[in-house]
Tab-separated table of C-alpha atoms in Angstrom:
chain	number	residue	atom	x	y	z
S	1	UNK	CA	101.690	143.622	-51.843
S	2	UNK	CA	100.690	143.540	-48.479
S	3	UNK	CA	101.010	141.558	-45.240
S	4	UNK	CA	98.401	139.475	-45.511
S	5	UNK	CA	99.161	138.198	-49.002
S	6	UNK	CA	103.002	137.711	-48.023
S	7	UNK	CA	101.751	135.801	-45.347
S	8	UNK	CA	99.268	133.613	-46.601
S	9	UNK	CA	101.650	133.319	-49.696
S	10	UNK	CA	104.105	131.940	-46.683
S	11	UNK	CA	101.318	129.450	-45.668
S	12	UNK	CA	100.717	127.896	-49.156
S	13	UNK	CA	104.478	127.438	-49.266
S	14	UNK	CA	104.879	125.647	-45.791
S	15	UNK	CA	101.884	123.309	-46.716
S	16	UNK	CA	102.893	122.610	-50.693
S	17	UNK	CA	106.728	123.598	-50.928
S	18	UNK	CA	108.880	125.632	-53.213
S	19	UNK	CA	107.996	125.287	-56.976
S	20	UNK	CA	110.269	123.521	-58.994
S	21	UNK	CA	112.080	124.459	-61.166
S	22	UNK	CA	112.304	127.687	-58.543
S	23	UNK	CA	110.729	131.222	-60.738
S	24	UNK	CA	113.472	132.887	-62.603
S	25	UNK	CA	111.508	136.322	-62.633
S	26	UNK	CA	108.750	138.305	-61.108
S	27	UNK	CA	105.061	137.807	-62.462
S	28	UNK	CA	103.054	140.849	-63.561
S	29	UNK	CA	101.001	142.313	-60.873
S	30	UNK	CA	103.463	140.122	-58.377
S	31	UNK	CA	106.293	141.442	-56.632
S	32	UNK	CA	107.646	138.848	-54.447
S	33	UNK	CA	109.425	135.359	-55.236
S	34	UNK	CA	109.914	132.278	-53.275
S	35	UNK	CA	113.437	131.843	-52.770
S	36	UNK	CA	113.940	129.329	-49.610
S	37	UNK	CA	112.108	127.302	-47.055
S	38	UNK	CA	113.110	124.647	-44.368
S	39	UNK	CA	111.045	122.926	-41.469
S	40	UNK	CA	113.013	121.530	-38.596
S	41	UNK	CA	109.888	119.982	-36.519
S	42	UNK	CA	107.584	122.401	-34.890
S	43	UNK	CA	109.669	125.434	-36.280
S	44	UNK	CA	109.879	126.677	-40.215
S	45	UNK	CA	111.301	129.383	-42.423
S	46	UNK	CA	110.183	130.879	-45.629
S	47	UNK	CA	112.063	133.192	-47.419
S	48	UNK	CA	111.218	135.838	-50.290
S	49	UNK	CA	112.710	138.138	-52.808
S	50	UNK	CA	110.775	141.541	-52.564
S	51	UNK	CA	110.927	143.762	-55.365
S	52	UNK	CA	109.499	147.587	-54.887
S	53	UNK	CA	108.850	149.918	-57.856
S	54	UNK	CA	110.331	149.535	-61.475
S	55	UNK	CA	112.657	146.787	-62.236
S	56	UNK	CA	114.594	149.512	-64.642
S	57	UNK	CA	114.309	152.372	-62.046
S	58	UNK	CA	117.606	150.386	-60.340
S	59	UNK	CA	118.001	149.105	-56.523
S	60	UNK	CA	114.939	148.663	-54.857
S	61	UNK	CA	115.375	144.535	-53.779
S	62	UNK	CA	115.418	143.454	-50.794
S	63	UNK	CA	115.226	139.407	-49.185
S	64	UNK	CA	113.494	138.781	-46.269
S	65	UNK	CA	112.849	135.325	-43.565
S	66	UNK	CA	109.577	134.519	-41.871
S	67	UNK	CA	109.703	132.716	-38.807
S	68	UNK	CA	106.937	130.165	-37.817
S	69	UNK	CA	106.176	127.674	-34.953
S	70	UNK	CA	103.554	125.246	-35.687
S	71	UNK	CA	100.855	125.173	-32.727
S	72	UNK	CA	98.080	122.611	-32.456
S	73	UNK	CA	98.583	121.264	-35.941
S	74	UNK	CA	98.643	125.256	-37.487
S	75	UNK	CA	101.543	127.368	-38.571
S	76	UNK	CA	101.555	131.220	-36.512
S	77	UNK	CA	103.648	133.419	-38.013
S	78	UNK	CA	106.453	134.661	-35.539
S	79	UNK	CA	107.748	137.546	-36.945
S	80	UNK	CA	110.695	138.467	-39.716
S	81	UNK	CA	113.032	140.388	-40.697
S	82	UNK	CA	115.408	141.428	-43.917
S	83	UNK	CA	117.763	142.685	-45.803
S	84	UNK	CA	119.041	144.427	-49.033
S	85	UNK	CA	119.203	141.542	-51.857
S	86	UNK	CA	122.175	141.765	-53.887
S	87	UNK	CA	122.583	142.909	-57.142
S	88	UNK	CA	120.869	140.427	-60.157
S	89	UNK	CA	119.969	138.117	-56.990
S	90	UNK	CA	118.462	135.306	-59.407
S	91	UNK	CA	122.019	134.950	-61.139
S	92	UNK	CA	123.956	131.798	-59.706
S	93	UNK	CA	127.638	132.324	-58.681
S	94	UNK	CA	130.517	130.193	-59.109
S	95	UNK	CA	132.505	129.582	-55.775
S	96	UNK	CA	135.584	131.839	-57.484
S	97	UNK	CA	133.506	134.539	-57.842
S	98	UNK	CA	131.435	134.688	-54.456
S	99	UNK	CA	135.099	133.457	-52.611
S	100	UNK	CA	133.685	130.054	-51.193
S	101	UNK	CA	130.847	127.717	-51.948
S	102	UNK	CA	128.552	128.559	-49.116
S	103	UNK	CA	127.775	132.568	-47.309
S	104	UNK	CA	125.309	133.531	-44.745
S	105	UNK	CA	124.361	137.114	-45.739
S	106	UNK	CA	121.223	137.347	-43.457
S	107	UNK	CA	119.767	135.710	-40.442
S	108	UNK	CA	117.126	136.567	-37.470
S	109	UNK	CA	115.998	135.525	-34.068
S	110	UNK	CA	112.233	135.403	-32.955
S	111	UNK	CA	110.758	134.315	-29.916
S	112	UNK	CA	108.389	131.645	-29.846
S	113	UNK	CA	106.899	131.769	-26.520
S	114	UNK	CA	106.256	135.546	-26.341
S	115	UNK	CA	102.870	135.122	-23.887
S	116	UNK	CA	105.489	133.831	-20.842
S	117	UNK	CA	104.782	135.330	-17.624
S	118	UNK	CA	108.308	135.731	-16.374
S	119	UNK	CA	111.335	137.229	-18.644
S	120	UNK	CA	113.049	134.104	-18.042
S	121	UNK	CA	112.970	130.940	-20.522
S	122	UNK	CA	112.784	132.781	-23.533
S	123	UNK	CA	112.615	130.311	-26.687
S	124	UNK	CA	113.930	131.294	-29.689
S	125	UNK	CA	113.403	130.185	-33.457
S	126	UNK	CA	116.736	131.024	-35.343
S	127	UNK	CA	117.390	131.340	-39.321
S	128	UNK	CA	119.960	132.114	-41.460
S	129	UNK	CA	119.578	132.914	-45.415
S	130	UNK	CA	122.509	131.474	-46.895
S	131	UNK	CA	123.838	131.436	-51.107
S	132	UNK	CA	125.389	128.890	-52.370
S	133	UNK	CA	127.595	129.104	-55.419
S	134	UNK	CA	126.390	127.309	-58.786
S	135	UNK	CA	128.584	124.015	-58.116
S	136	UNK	CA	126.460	123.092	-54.687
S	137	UNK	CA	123.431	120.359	-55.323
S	138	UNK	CA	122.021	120.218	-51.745
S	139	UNK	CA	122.491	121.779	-48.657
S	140	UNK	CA	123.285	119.309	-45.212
S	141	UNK	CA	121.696	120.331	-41.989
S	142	UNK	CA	122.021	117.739	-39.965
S	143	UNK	CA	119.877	115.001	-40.803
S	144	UNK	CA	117.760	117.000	-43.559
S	145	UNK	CA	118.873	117.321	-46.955
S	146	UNK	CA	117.641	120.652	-48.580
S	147	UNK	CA	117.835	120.650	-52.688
S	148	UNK	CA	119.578	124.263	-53.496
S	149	UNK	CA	117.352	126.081	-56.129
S	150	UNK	CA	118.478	127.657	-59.474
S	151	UNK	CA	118.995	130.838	-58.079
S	152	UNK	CA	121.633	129.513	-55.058
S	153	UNK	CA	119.634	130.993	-52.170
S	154	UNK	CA	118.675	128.654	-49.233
S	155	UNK	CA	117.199	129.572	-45.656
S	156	UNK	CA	118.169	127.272	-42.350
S	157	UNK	CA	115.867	127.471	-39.541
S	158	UNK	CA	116.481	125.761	-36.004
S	159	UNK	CA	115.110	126.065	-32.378
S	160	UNK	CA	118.423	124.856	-30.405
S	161	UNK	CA	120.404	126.616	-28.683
S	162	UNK	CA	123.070	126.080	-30.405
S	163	UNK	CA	123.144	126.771	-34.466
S	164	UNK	CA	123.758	123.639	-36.658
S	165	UNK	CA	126.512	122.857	-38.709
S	166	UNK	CA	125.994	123.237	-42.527
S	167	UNK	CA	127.140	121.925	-45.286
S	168	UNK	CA	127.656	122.297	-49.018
S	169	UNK	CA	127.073	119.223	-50.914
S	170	UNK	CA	128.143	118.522	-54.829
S	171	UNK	CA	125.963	116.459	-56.542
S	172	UNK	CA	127.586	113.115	-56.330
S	173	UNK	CA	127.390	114.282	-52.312
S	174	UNK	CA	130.957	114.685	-51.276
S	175	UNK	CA	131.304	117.840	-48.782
S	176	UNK	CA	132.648	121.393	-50.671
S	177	UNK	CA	131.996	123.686	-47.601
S	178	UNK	CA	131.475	123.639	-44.002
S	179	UNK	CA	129.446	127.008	-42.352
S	180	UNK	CA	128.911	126.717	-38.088
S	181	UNK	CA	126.041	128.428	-37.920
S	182	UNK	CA	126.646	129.282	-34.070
S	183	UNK	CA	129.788	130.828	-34.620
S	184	UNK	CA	130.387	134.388	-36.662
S	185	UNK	CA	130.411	134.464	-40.414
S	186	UNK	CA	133.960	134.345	-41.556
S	187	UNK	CA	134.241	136.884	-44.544
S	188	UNK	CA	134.863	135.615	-47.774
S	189	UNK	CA	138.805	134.984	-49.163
S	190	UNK	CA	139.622	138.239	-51.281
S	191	UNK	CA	140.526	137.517	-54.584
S	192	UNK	CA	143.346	138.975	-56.105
């Protein structure tokens, strides 16, 4: 894998969308999976599960967001950034076994107007990659409705200042979980 295929991999994704029903494994000669994308206007996300060496060999996983701001009708890739996926990352949770129904184990900040003049008036795209646990349908940001895959993972994106309010739907739609995305993550209720 290389840049340029992650990124035009990226592309196909913001024009088509995720596949459905989401891939449960990695291809041969393919070592990255779609696991999350969301568009809020000129600003988008796409997220992917990386996967380096053997499967059997043990750790080697890791998730990671792609920013984009759309410009003059095209998407230009804004940077990204990642993190160590957990272990069997494709396995759905329950909400008694991750400790609530919706976590935020990753997020990232790019700039989207890095060719300013002054310092000043930095805009930034935000994202978050959140999991939600296997009894959560959709995912409420705002006014967009995002389906949660198979595999529980989900990725936010926004351009505010201020990050949205999310929140976990069941499938008849009544609220589960609440995550305020501009505030800290609140670590998950230990079980005992």
């Amino acid at each position: 894998m290389n840049h340029h295929e992650v990124r035009e991999e990226c592309l196909r994704l913001l024009r088509e969308g995720l596949p459905d029903p989401a891939p449960a494994a990695f291809d041969d000669g393919r070592d990255f999976l779609p696991l999350g994308l969301d568009m809020d206007g000129d600003v988008a996300v796409v997220t992917l599960l990386h996967h380096w060496g053997d499967p059997a060999s043990g750790p080697g996983a890791f998730i990671e967001g792609f920013t984009f701001h759309r410009r003059d009708g095209e998407w230009m890739e804004l940077g990204g950034g990642g993190g160590t996926a957990p272990d069997d990352a494709l396995a759905r949770r329950s909400s008694g076994e991750m400790g609530r129904y919706l976590l935020k184990y990753g997020s990232g900040r790019t700039v989207r107007n890095a060719g300013r003049l002054l310092p000043w008036g930095a805009k930034w795209v935000n994202e978050a990659r959140l999991r939600a646990s296997a009894e959560v349908a959709r995912i409420r940001v705002g006014t967009r409705l995002l389906d949660v895959p198979a595999h529980g993972h989900a990725a936010v994106v926004w351009g505010s200042r201020q990050g949205p309010v999310v929140e976990a739907l069941a499938a008849d739609g009544s609220v589960l979980d609440t995550l305020d995305l501009g505030r800290p993550a609140v670590p998950a209720r230990a079980s005992h």
